[in-house]
Amino acid sequence: MSVTVNFDFYVNGALTDVTSAVLSDATGAYGIKRDDTDAVVVADGTAMTYVTTGQYEYEFDEPAAGLTYTYDVEYVYAGDTYRSSYTYTDATRVISIADMKTHLRVDDTDSDEYIGDLIDAVTAQCELLSGEKFLTATCTDYLDSWPRT
């Protein structure tokens, strides 16, 4: 299984390109690390891939399901360098397909895609009705100075 981490950059509410976006923590020790072991998963200084205006991503193979990662993005905008720190939690659904199959007493894999689609649809409807997001990520920005607009 692979994991894709993202970085979006906005100026005055509009997605805006940066000069560069690399995975790099403040100490230069890692780009992405596992939180349970502090093992470096992606090396410091690894460039993120440009997706579209203001959006960048990096994909890596996940060694095991259910892990949490910390990644830092160092980016340059208007000649100044900034850093944002993120936590990625392997929680793509509020309940895993395996747990739902156990609850439903389903043993085969024929219905996995359908069960996943049902979980996604019910989650979306519950989020809409409650006005809350059920899965979130933590983001902390560390700015050396306030970006110029």
N, CA, C and O atoms as a DFTB+ gen file, in Angstrom:
596 C
 N C O
     1  1       0.834      -1.178       0.000
     2  2       0.000       0.000       0.000
     3  2       0.878       1.240       0.000
     4  3       1.952       1.259       0.600
     5  1       0.407       2.263      -0.675
     6  2       1.182       3.494      -0.693
     7  2       0.430       4.601       0.037
     8  3      -0.787       4.550       0.215
     9  1       1.193       5.593       0.449
    10  2       0.662       6.756       1.154
    11  2       1.029       7.989       0.341
    12  3       2.152       8.098      -0.151
    13  1       0.096       8.907       0.198
    14  2       0.372      10.173      -0.475
    15  2       0.184      11.299       0.526
    16  3      -0.897      11.466       1.090
    17  1       1.245      12.072       0.745
    18  2       1.153      13.244       1.612
    19  2       1.027      14.471       0.720
    20  3       1.550      14.501      -0.394
    21  1       0.328      15.480       1.224
    22  2       0.013      16.651       0.413
    23  2       0.454      17.940       1.081
    24  3       0.621      18.012       2.298
    25  1       0.636      18.951       0.251
    26  2       0.916      20.307       0.707
    27  2       0.197      21.258      -0.241
    28  3       0.433      21.234      -1.449
    29  1      -0.675      22.087       0.303
    30  2      -1.383      23.106      -0.476
    31  2      -0.986      24.473       0.057
    32  3      -0.924      24.675       1.270
    33  1      -0.716      25.415      -0.848
    34  2      -0.296      26.749      -0.435
    35  2      -1.276      27.782      -0.972
    36  3      -1.551      27.842      -2.171
    37  1      -1.799      28.596      -0.051
    38  2      -2.779      29.628      -0.384
    39  2      -2.235      31.012      -0.052
    40  3      -1.525      31.193       0.937
    41  1      -2.577      31.978      -0.889
    42  2      -2.354      33.389      -0.597
    43  2      -3.695      34.073      -0.805
    44  3      -4.269      34.009      -1.892
    45  1      -4.194      34.726       0.237
    46  2      -5.493      35.402       0.201
    47  2      -6.596      34.483      -0.316
    48  3      -7.451      34.908      -1.093
    49  1      -6.576      33.219       0.116
    50  2      -7.616      32.268      -0.232
    51  2      -7.484      31.606      -1.587
    52  3      -8.326      30.787      -1.957
    53  1      -6.436      31.945      -2.341
    54  2      -6.255      31.350      -3.668
    55  2      -5.012      30.465      -3.678
    56  3      -3.955      30.853      -3.181
    57  1      -5.154      29.276      -4.248
    58  2      -3.985      28.410      -4.392
    59  2      -2.930      29.142      -5.206
    60  3      -3.228      29.729      -6.245
    61  1      -1.686      29.100      -4.720
    62  2      -0.597      29.860      -5.323
    63  2       0.652      28.991      -5.373
    64  3       0.957      28.280      -4.415
    65  1       1.377      29.048      -6.489
    66  2       2.610      28.273      -6.620
    67  2       3.706      28.822      -5.718
    68  3       3.785      30.025      -5.467
    69  1       4.550      27.914      -5.237
    70  2       5.758      28.288      -4.511
    71  2       6.945      28.014      -5.422
    72  3       6.817      27.296      -6.414
    73  1       8.091      28.581      -5.091
    74  2       9.291      28.358      -5.896
    75  2       9.776      26.924      -5.754
    76  3      10.202      26.306      -6.729
    77  1       9.711      26.393      -4.523
    78  2      10.100      24.996      -4.292
    79  2       9.373      24.462      -3.070
    80  3       9.007      25.215      -2.167
    81  1       9.169      23.148      -3.055
    82  2       8.553      22.469      -1.909
    83  2       9.292      21.141      -1.727
    84  3       9.223      20.253      -2.576
    85  1      10.001      21.027      -0.597
    86  2      10.742      19.798      -0.309
    87  2      10.360      19.296       1.079
    88  3       9.953      20.067       1.948
    89  1      10.498      17.994       1.265
    90  2      10.260      17.380       2.565
    91  2      11.526      17.533       3.387
    92  3      12.559      16.953       3.054
    93  1      11.454      18.311       4.461
    94  2      12.643      18.582       5.260
    95  2      12.253      19.131       6.623
    96  3      11.571      20.151       6.714
    97  1      12.688      18.452       7.691
    98  2      12.405      18.978       9.028
    99  2      13.445      20.033       9.394
   100  3      14.449      20.188       8.699
   101  1      13.206      20.745      10.469
   102  2      14.064      21.868      10.856
   103  2      15.497      21.450      11.157
   104  3      16.418      22.251      10.995
   105  1      15.701      20.205      11.592
   106  2      17.050      19.736      11.937
   107  2      17.761      19.059      10.767
   108  3      18.947      18.743      10.859
   109  1      17.039      18.837       9.668
   110  2      17.636      18.157       8.521
   111  2      17.756      16.656       8.711
   112  3      18.539      16.004       8.020
   113  1      16.986      16.098       9.643
   114  2      17.082      14.669       9.944
   115  2      16.185      13.807       9.067
   116  3      16.525      12.656       8.792
   117  1      15.042      14.337       8.619
   118  2      14.111      13.514       7.853
   119  2      13.222      14.389       6.976
   120  3      13.083      15.595       7.177
   121  1      12.631      13.719       5.996
   122  2      11.557      14.320       5.216
   123  2      10.230      13.823       5.757
   124  3       9.307      14.602       5.999
   125  1      10.148      12.485       5.947
   126  2       8.989      11.844       6.582
   127  2       9.526      10.796       7.537
   128  3      10.445      10.050       7.198
   129  1       8.945      10.740       8.750
   130  2       9.363       9.730       9.727
   131  2       8.153       9.048      10.325
   132  3       7.076       9.635      10.431
   133  1       8.344       7.795      10.716
   134  2       7.306       7.059      11.433
   135  2       7.267       7.558      12.869
   136  3       8.313       7.739      13.491
   137  1       6.080       7.780      13.397
   138  2       5.965       8.288      14.760
   139  2       6.191       7.210      15.812
   140  3       6.619       7.519      16.925
   141  1       5.912       5.951      15.482
   142  2       6.062       4.892      16.481
   143  2       7.519       4.523      16.743
   144  3       7.866       4.119      17.853
   145  1       8.378       4.657      15.723
   146  2       9.784       4.259      15.876
   147  2      10.769       5.390      15.591
   148  3      11.968       5.230      15.820
   149  1      10.289       6.522      15.100
   150  2      11.129       7.634      14.635
   151  2      12.020       7.248      13.456
   152  3      12.977       7.958      13.146
   153  1      11.712       6.130      12.798
   154  2      12.492       5.701      11.632
   155  2      12.227       6.644      10.465
   156  3      11.086       7.029      10.210
   157  1      13.294       7.012       9.759
   158  2      13.176       7.869       8.586
   159  2      12.624       7.029       7.435
   160  3      13.198       6.006       7.063
   161  1      11.505       7.479       6.884
   162  2      10.862       6.775       5.779
   163  2      11.225       7.437       4.448
   164  3      11.395       6.757       3.436
   165  1      11.341       8.772       4.458
   166  2      11.732       9.534       3.277
   167  2      12.837      10.490       3.708
   168  3      12.720      11.173       4.726
   169  1      13.896      10.531       2.933
   170  2      15.079      11.324       3.280
   171  2      14.802      12.826       3.262
   172  3      13.949      13.315       2.521
   173  1      15.546      13.532       4.096
   174  2      15.507      14.984       4.148
   175  2      15.866      15.555       2.773
   176  3      16.769      15.049       2.107
   177  1      15.165      16.597       2.354
   178  2      15.477      17.276       1.099
   179  2      14.809      16.676      -0.127
   180  3      15.089      17.105      -1.246
   181  1      13.930      15.690       0.055
   182  2      13.244      15.066      -1.067
   183  2      12.201      16.032      -1.637
   184  3      11.357      16.554      -0.908
   185  1      12.273      16.258      -2.946
   186  2      11.359      17.197      -3.593
   187  2       9.954      16.613      -3.682
   188  3       9.777      15.421      -3.933
   189  1       8.962      17.469      -3.473
   190  2       7.575      17.075      -3.669
   191  2       7.217      17.271      -5.139
   192  3       7.839      18.077      -5.831
   193  1       6.223      16.539      -5.610
   194  2       5.794      16.608      -6.996
   195  2       4.725      17.683      -7.163
   196  3       3.759      17.738      -6.403
   197  1       4.910      18.528      -8.159
   198  2       3.921      19.558      -8.482
   199  2       2.699      18.871      -9.086
   200  3       2.833      18.083     -10.023
   201  1       1.510      19.162      -8.560
   202  2       0.279      18.556      -9.056
   203  2      -0.456      19.552      -9.957
   204  3      -0.726      19.277     -11.126
   205  1      -0.766      20.700      -9.388
   206  2      -1.421      21.793     -10.093
   207  2      -1.172      23.053      -9.270
   208  3      -0.534      22.982      -8.220
   209  1      -1.651      24.178      -9.715
   210  2      -1.383      25.448      -9.036
   211  2      -1.521      25.328      -7.516
   212  3      -2.601      25.043      -6.998
   213  1      -0.408      25.552      -6.814
   214  2      -0.402      25.583      -5.356
   215  2      -0.523      24.239      -4.663
   216  3      -0.602      24.198      -3.435
   217  1      -0.541      23.134      -5.404
   218  2      -0.706      21.817      -4.793
   219  2       0.481      20.908      -5.134
   220  3       0.904      20.796      -6.284
   221  1       0.996      20.266      -4.082
   222  2       2.175      19.412      -4.198
   223  2       1.920      18.124      -3.426
   224  3       1.154      18.113      -2.462
   225  1       2.567      17.030      -3.854
   226  2       2.381      15.764      -3.164
   227  2       3.630      14.907      -3.267
   228  3       4.512      15.150      -4.090
   229  1       3.680      13.898      -2.410
   230  2       4.741      12.905      -2.466
   231  2       4.147      11.558      -2.064
   232  3       3.441      11.460      -1.060
   233  1       4.432      10.530      -2.843
   234  2       3.899       9.195      -2.567
   235  2       5.036       8.265      -2.174
   236  3       6.103       8.274      -2.788
   237  1       4.792       7.457      -1.139
   238  2       5.777       6.472      -0.711
   239  2       5.065       5.196      -0.297
   240  3       3.871       5.212       0.002
   241  1       5.807       4.081      -0.280
   242  2       5.233       2.800       0.124
   243  2       5.170       2.723       1.634
   244  3       6.151       2.996       2.326
   245  1       4.009       2.350       2.135
   246  2       3.803       2.216       3.570
   247  2       4.228       0.813       4.003
   248  3       3.758      -0.170       3.430
   249  1       5.107       0.701       5.002
   250  2       5.593      -0.623       5.413
   251  2       4.537      -1.477       6.106
   252  3       4.616      -2.705       6.067
   253  1       3.550      -0.847       6.741
   254  2       2.492      -1.579       7.428
   255  2       1.275      -0.665       7.566
   256  3       1.407       0.558       7.624
   257  1       0.115      -1.262       7.617
   258  2      -1.104      -0.468       7.743
   259  2      -1.240       0.100       9.153
   260  3      -0.736      -0.471      10.120
   261  1      -1.931       1.234       9.250
   262  2      -2.255       1.795      10.546
   263  2      -1.177       2.640      11.197
   264  3      -1.248       2.897      12.398
   265  1      -0.186       3.077      10.445
   266  2       0.901       3.860      11.027
   267  2       0.618       5.360      10.946
   268  3      -0.190       5.809      10.133
   269  1       1.288       6.116      11.795
   270  2       1.211       7.569      11.799
   271  2       2.588       8.122      11.451
   272  3       3.606       7.614      11.919
   273  1       2.612       9.162      10.631
   274  2       3.859       9.754      10.164
   275  2       3.872      11.251      10.447
   276  3       2.824      11.894      10.506
   277  1       5.070      11.793      10.621
   278  2       5.264      13.234      10.688
   279  2       6.059      13.631       9.455
   280  3       7.051      12.989       9.111
   281  1       5.619      14.685       8.799
   282  2       6.390      15.214       7.671
   283  2       6.385      16.723       7.726
   284  3       5.405      17.356       8.120
   285  1       7.503      17.276       7.322
   286  2       7.688      18.714       7.299
   287  2       7.938      19.148       5.865
   288  3       8.694      18.508       5.134
   289  1       7.300      20.235       5.472
   290  2       7.497      20.786       4.141
   291  2       8.216      22.121       4.284
   292  3       7.747      23.028       4.971
   293  1       9.354      22.222       3.627
   294  2      10.079      23.486       3.555
   295  2       9.789      24.055       2.177
   296  3      10.028      23.402       1.161
   297  1       9.268      25.285       2.149
   298  2       8.887      25.862       0.869
   299  2       9.375      27.298       0.769
   300  3       9.566      27.981       1.775
   301  1       9.573      27.736      -0.464
   302  2      10.044      29.095      -0.726
   303  2       8.950      29.838      -1.478
   304  3       8.449      29.380      -2.505
   305  1       8.597      30.995      -0.936
   306  2       7.607      31.860      -1.574
   307  2       8.099      33.299      -1.475
   308  3       8.479      33.762      -0.399
   309  1       8.088      33.990      -2.587
   310  2       8.504      35.394      -2.668
   311  2       9.892      35.600      -2.056
   312  3      10.150      36.614      -1.408
   313  1      10.779      34.627      -2.270
   314  2      12.161      34.744      -1.804
   315  2      12.395      34.377      -0.352
   316  3      13.542      34.345       0.093
   317  1      11.337      34.100       0.402
   318  2      11.473      33.726       1.806
   319  2      11.201      32.234       1.982
   320  3      10.391      31.655       1.258
   321  1      11.880      31.620       2.942
   322  2      11.727      30.196       3.220
   323  2      10.849      29.997       4.444
   324  3      11.016      30.671       5.461
   325  1       9.909      29.062       4.334
   326  2       8.962      28.755       5.405
   327  2       8.939      27.247       5.625
   328  3       9.456      26.482       4.811
   329  1       8.343      26.833       6.721
   330  2       8.247      25.409       7.041
   331  2       6.884      25.134       7.661
   332  3       6.406      25.900       8.498
   333  1       6.264      24.035       7.244
   334  2       5.009      23.564       7.838
   335  2       5.213      22.132       8.285
   336  3       5.865      21.347       7.596
   337  1       4.656      21.788       9.434
   338  2       4.769      20.435       9.975
   339  2       3.392      19.785       9.973
   340  3       2.404      20.412      10.353
   341  1       3.329      18.532       9.545
   342  2       2.066      17.818       9.419
   343  2       2.151      16.453      10.090
   344  3       3.232      15.892      10.263
   345  1       0.995      15.939      10.461
   346  2       0.877      14.568      10.936
   347  2      -0.061      13.843       9.994
   348  3      -1.183      14.290       9.757
   349  1       0.401      12.716       9.453
   350  2      -0.436      11.877       8.604
   351  2      -0.823      10.651       9.408
   352  3       0.041       9.922       9.894
   353  1      -2.110      10.428       9.548
   354  2      -2.606       9.241      10.233
   355  2      -3.278       8.355       9.204
   356  3      -4.134       8.807       8.444
   357  1      -2.887       7.094       9.182
   358  2      -3.476       6.161       8.230
   359  2      -4.908       5.875       8.651
   360  3      -5.211       4.831       9.228
   361  1      -5.757       6.807       8.356
   362  2      -7.169       6.661       8.685
   363  2      -7.975       7.188       7.512
   364  3      -8.504       8.298       7.552
   365  1      -8.058       6.384       6.479
   366  2      -8.771       6.812       5.290
   367  2     -10.269       6.598       5.426
   368  3     -11.054       7.152       4.656
   369  1     -10.669       5.788       6.415
   370  2     -12.092       5.555       6.667
   371  2     -12.327       5.537       8.170
   372  3     -11.419       5.241       8.946
   373  1     -13.545       5.854       8.571
   374  2     -13.872       5.854       9.993
   375  2     -13.884       4.448      10.572
   376  3     -13.729       4.269      11.781
   377  1     -14.064       3.463       9.726
   378  2     -13.971       2.053      10.119
   379  2     -13.339       1.306       8.951
   380  3     -13.655       1.585       7.794
   381  1     -12.471       0.384       9.235
   382  2     -11.806      -0.352       8.160
   383  2     -12.767      -1.347       7.524
   384  3     -13.752      -1.767       8.132
   385  1     -12.460      -1.708       6.303
   386  2     -13.262      -2.727       5.619
   387  2     -13.199      -4.033       6.397
   388  3     -14.205      -4.732       6.522
   389  1     -12.024      -4.365       6.921
   390  2     -11.876      -5.611       7.685
   391  2     -12.769      -5.612       8.919
   392  3     -13.423      -6.615       9.206
   393  1     -12.806      -4.506       9.650
   394  2     -13.663      -4.430      10.839
   395  2     -15.142      -4.499      10.466
   396  3     -15.935      -5.137      11.158
   397  1     -15.502      -3.846       9.379
   398  2     -16.900      -3.883       8.944
   399  2     -17.275      -5.299       8.498
   400  3     -18.381      -5.765       8.773
   401  1     -16.361      -5.978       7.814
   402  2     -16.634      -7.358       7.397
   403  2     -16.825      -8.262       8.610
   404  3     -17.676      -9.151       8.590
   405  1     -16.047      -8.047       9.660
   406  2     -16.221      -8.825      10.889
   407  2     -17.597      -8.575      11.474
   408  3     -18.286      -9.515      11.872
   409  1     -18.003      -7.315      11.529
   410  2     -19.316      -6.950      12.055
   411  2     -20.440      -7.576      11.224
   412  3     -21.442      -8.037      11.770
   413  1     -20.262      -7.586       9.901
   414  2     -21.286      -8.131       9.001
   415  2     -21.194      -9.650       8.837
   416  3     -22.055     -10.265       8.209
   417  1     -20.154     -10.242       9.401
   418  2     -19.890     -11.680       9.269
   419  2     -19.689     -12.080       7.807
   420  3     -20.245     -13.072       7.337
   421  1     -18.888     -11.290       7.103
   422  2     -18.541     -11.561       5.708
   423  2     -17.102     -12.058       5.677
   424  3     -16.208     -11.403       6.213
   425  1     -16.869     -13.219       5.047
   426  2     -15.534     -13.808       5.024
   427  2     -14.807     -13.648       3.696
   428  3     -13.576     -13.640       3.667
   429  1     -15.545     -13.521       2.594
   430  2     -14.895     -13.460       1.282
   431  2     -14.482     -12.029       0.951
   432  3     -14.805     -11.096       1.686
   433  1     -13.772     -11.864      -0.150
   434  2     -13.318     -10.534      -0.574
   435  2     -14.152      -9.975      -1.717
   436  3     -13.881      -8.880      -2.211
   437  1     -15.170     -10.727      -2.139
   438  2     -15.992     -10.303      -3.280
   439  2     -16.683      -8.962      -3.051
   440  3     -16.910      -8.216      -4.004
   441  1     -17.015      -8.648      -1.815
   442  2     -17.780      -7.434      -1.502
   443  2     -16.932      -6.295      -0.954
   444  3     -17.480      -5.272      -0.545
   445  1     -15.607      -6.445      -0.934
   446  2     -14.746      -5.425      -0.328
   447  2     -14.958      -4.039      -0.924
   448  3     -15.102      -3.063      -0.187
   449  1     -14.977      -3.945      -2.235
   450  2     -15.135      -2.639      -2.877
   451  2     -16.501      -2.034      -2.537
   452  3     -16.604      -0.842      -2.246
   453  1     -17.539      -2.861      -2.575
   454  2     -18.889      -2.394      -2.256
   455  2     -18.980      -1.928      -0.802
   456  3     -19.562      -0.880      -0.522
   457  1     -18.415      -2.695       0.114
   458  2     -18.422      -2.317       1.534
   459  2     -17.662      -1.001       1.728
   460  3     -18.110      -0.135       2.480
   461  1     -16.523      -0.847       1.061
   462  2     -15.766       0.405       1.130
   463  2     -16.571       1.579       0.605
   464  3     -16.550       2.662       1.190
   465  1     -17.288       1.367      -0.508
   466  2     -18.129       2.431      -1.069
   467  2     -19.248       2.810      -0.100
   468  3     -19.572       3.989       0.044
   469  1     -19.841       1.808       0.567
   470  2     -20.897       2.086       1.545
   471  2     -20.361       2.886       2.733
   472  3     -21.005       3.830       3.190
   473  1     -19.191       2.511       3.226
   474  2     -18.573       3.242       4.343
   475  2     -18.352       4.700       3.936
   476  3     -18.664       5.618       4.695
   477  1     -17.810       4.906       2.729
   478  2     -17.546       6.262       2.247
   479  2     -18.832       7.070       2.111
   480  3     -18.870       8.240       2.493
   481  1     -19.894       6.453       1.567
   482  2     -21.161       7.158       1.361
   483  2     -21.814       7.532       2.692
   484  3     -22.303       8.650       2.853
   485  1     -21.821       6.605       3.635
   486  2     -22.425       6.887       4.941
   487  2     -21.618       7.955       5.679
   488  3     -22.192       8.840       6.314
   489  1     -20.285       7.874       5.598
   490  2     -19.441       8.881       6.244
   491  2     -19.710      10.266       5.664
   492  3     -19.848      11.238       6.406
   493  1     -19.784      10.354       4.339
   494  2     -20.037      11.644       3.686
   495  2     -21.393      12.212       4.113
   496  3     -21.514      13.408       4.377
   497  1     -22.402      11.357       4.180
   498  2     -23.733      11.816       4.578
   499  2     -23.745      12.279       6.037
   500  3     -24.337      13.310       6.356
   501  1     -23.100      11.529       6.910
   502  2     -23.040      11.908       8.333
   503  2     -22.261      13.209       8.520
   504  3     -22.640      14.041       9.345
   505  1     -21.174      13.394       7.763
   506  2     -20.423      14.645       7.850
   507  2     -21.262      15.817       7.377
   508  3     -21.222      16.899       7.962
   509  1     -22.026      15.595       6.307
   510  2     -22.890      16.646       5.777
   511  2     -23.959      17.030       6.794
   512  3     -24.194      18.213       7.039
   513  1     -24.595      16.041       7.378
   514  2     -25.677      16.312       8.334
   515  2     -25.176      16.926       9.636
   516  3     -25.849      17.761      10.240
   517  1     -23.988      16.503      10.060
   518  2     -23.456      17.013      11.334
   519  2     -22.676      18.306      11.180
   520  3     -22.476      19.036      12.152
   521  1     -22.233      18.593       9.952
   522  2     -21.390      19.767       9.736
   523  2     -19.988      19.596      10.292
   524  3     -19.272      20.581      10.475
   525  1     -19.587      18.368      10.562
   526  2     -18.269      18.054      11.124
   527  2     -17.494      17.134      10.192
   528  3     -18.087      16.341       9.461
   529  1     -16.174      17.238      10.217
   530  2     -15.309      16.289       9.527
   531  2     -14.911      15.226      10.530
   532  3     -14.548      15.549      11.662
   533  1     -14.973      13.962      10.135
   534  2     -14.660      12.869      11.054
   535  2     -13.183      12.501      11.044
   536  3     -12.672      12.003      12.047
   537  1     -12.491      12.731       9.945
   538  2     -11.064      12.424       9.842
   539  2     -10.322      13.711       9.598
   540  3     -10.631      14.438       8.654
   541  1      -9.342      14.008      10.436
   542  2      -8.599      15.254      10.305
   543  2      -7.107      14.996      10.408
   544  3      -6.675      13.930      10.847
   545  1      -6.339      15.966      10.005
   546  2      -4.890      15.938      10.156
   547  2      -4.483      17.191      10.919
   548  3      -5.178      18.206      10.881
   549  1      -3.376      17.113      11.597
   550  2      -2.871      18.253      12.350
   551  2      -1.804      18.957      11.523
   552  3      -0.933      18.305      10.946
   553  1      -1.865      20.264      11.463
   554  2      -0.899      21.051      10.708
   555  2      -0.418      22.196      11.583
   556  3      -1.223      22.908      12.184
   557  1       0.881      22.370      11.654
   558  2       1.457      23.486      12.383
   559  2       2.404      24.220      11.449
   560  3       3.326      23.611      10.906
   561  1       2.197      25.511      11.252
   562  2       3.074      26.314      10.411
   563  2       4.064      27.068      11.281
   564  3       3.688      27.659      12.293
   565  1       5.331      27.045      10.886
   566  2       6.365      27.830      11.539
   567  2       6.889      28.812      10.510
   568  3       7.519      28.414       9.531
   569  1       6.632      30.092      10.727
   570  2       7.032      31.119       9.775
   571  2       8.133      31.975      10.380
   572  3       8.021      32.445      11.513
   573  1       9.204      32.173       9.607
   574  2      10.279      33.052      10.035
   575  2       9.844      34.510       9.955
   576  3      10.314      35.364      10.707
   577  1       8.928      34.768       9.017
   578  2       8.333      36.090       8.877
   579  2       6.985      35.896       8.210
   580  3       6.704      34.825       7.675
   581  1       6.152      36.923       8.239
   582  2       4.831      36.807       7.628
   583  2       4.971      36.945       6.124
   584  3       5.661      37.854       5.662
   585  1       4.325      36.055       5.325
   586  2       4.463      36.143       3.868
   587  2       3.948      37.476       3.326
   588  3       2.938      38.012       3.783
   589  1       4.663      37.977       2.360
   590  2       4.205      39.190       1.680
   591  2       3.112      38.819       0.701
   592  3       3.165      37.757       0.081
   593  1       2.126      39.683       0.556
   594  2       1.038      39.394      -0.406
   595  2       1.007      40.421      -1.497
   596  3       0.167      40.345      -2.393
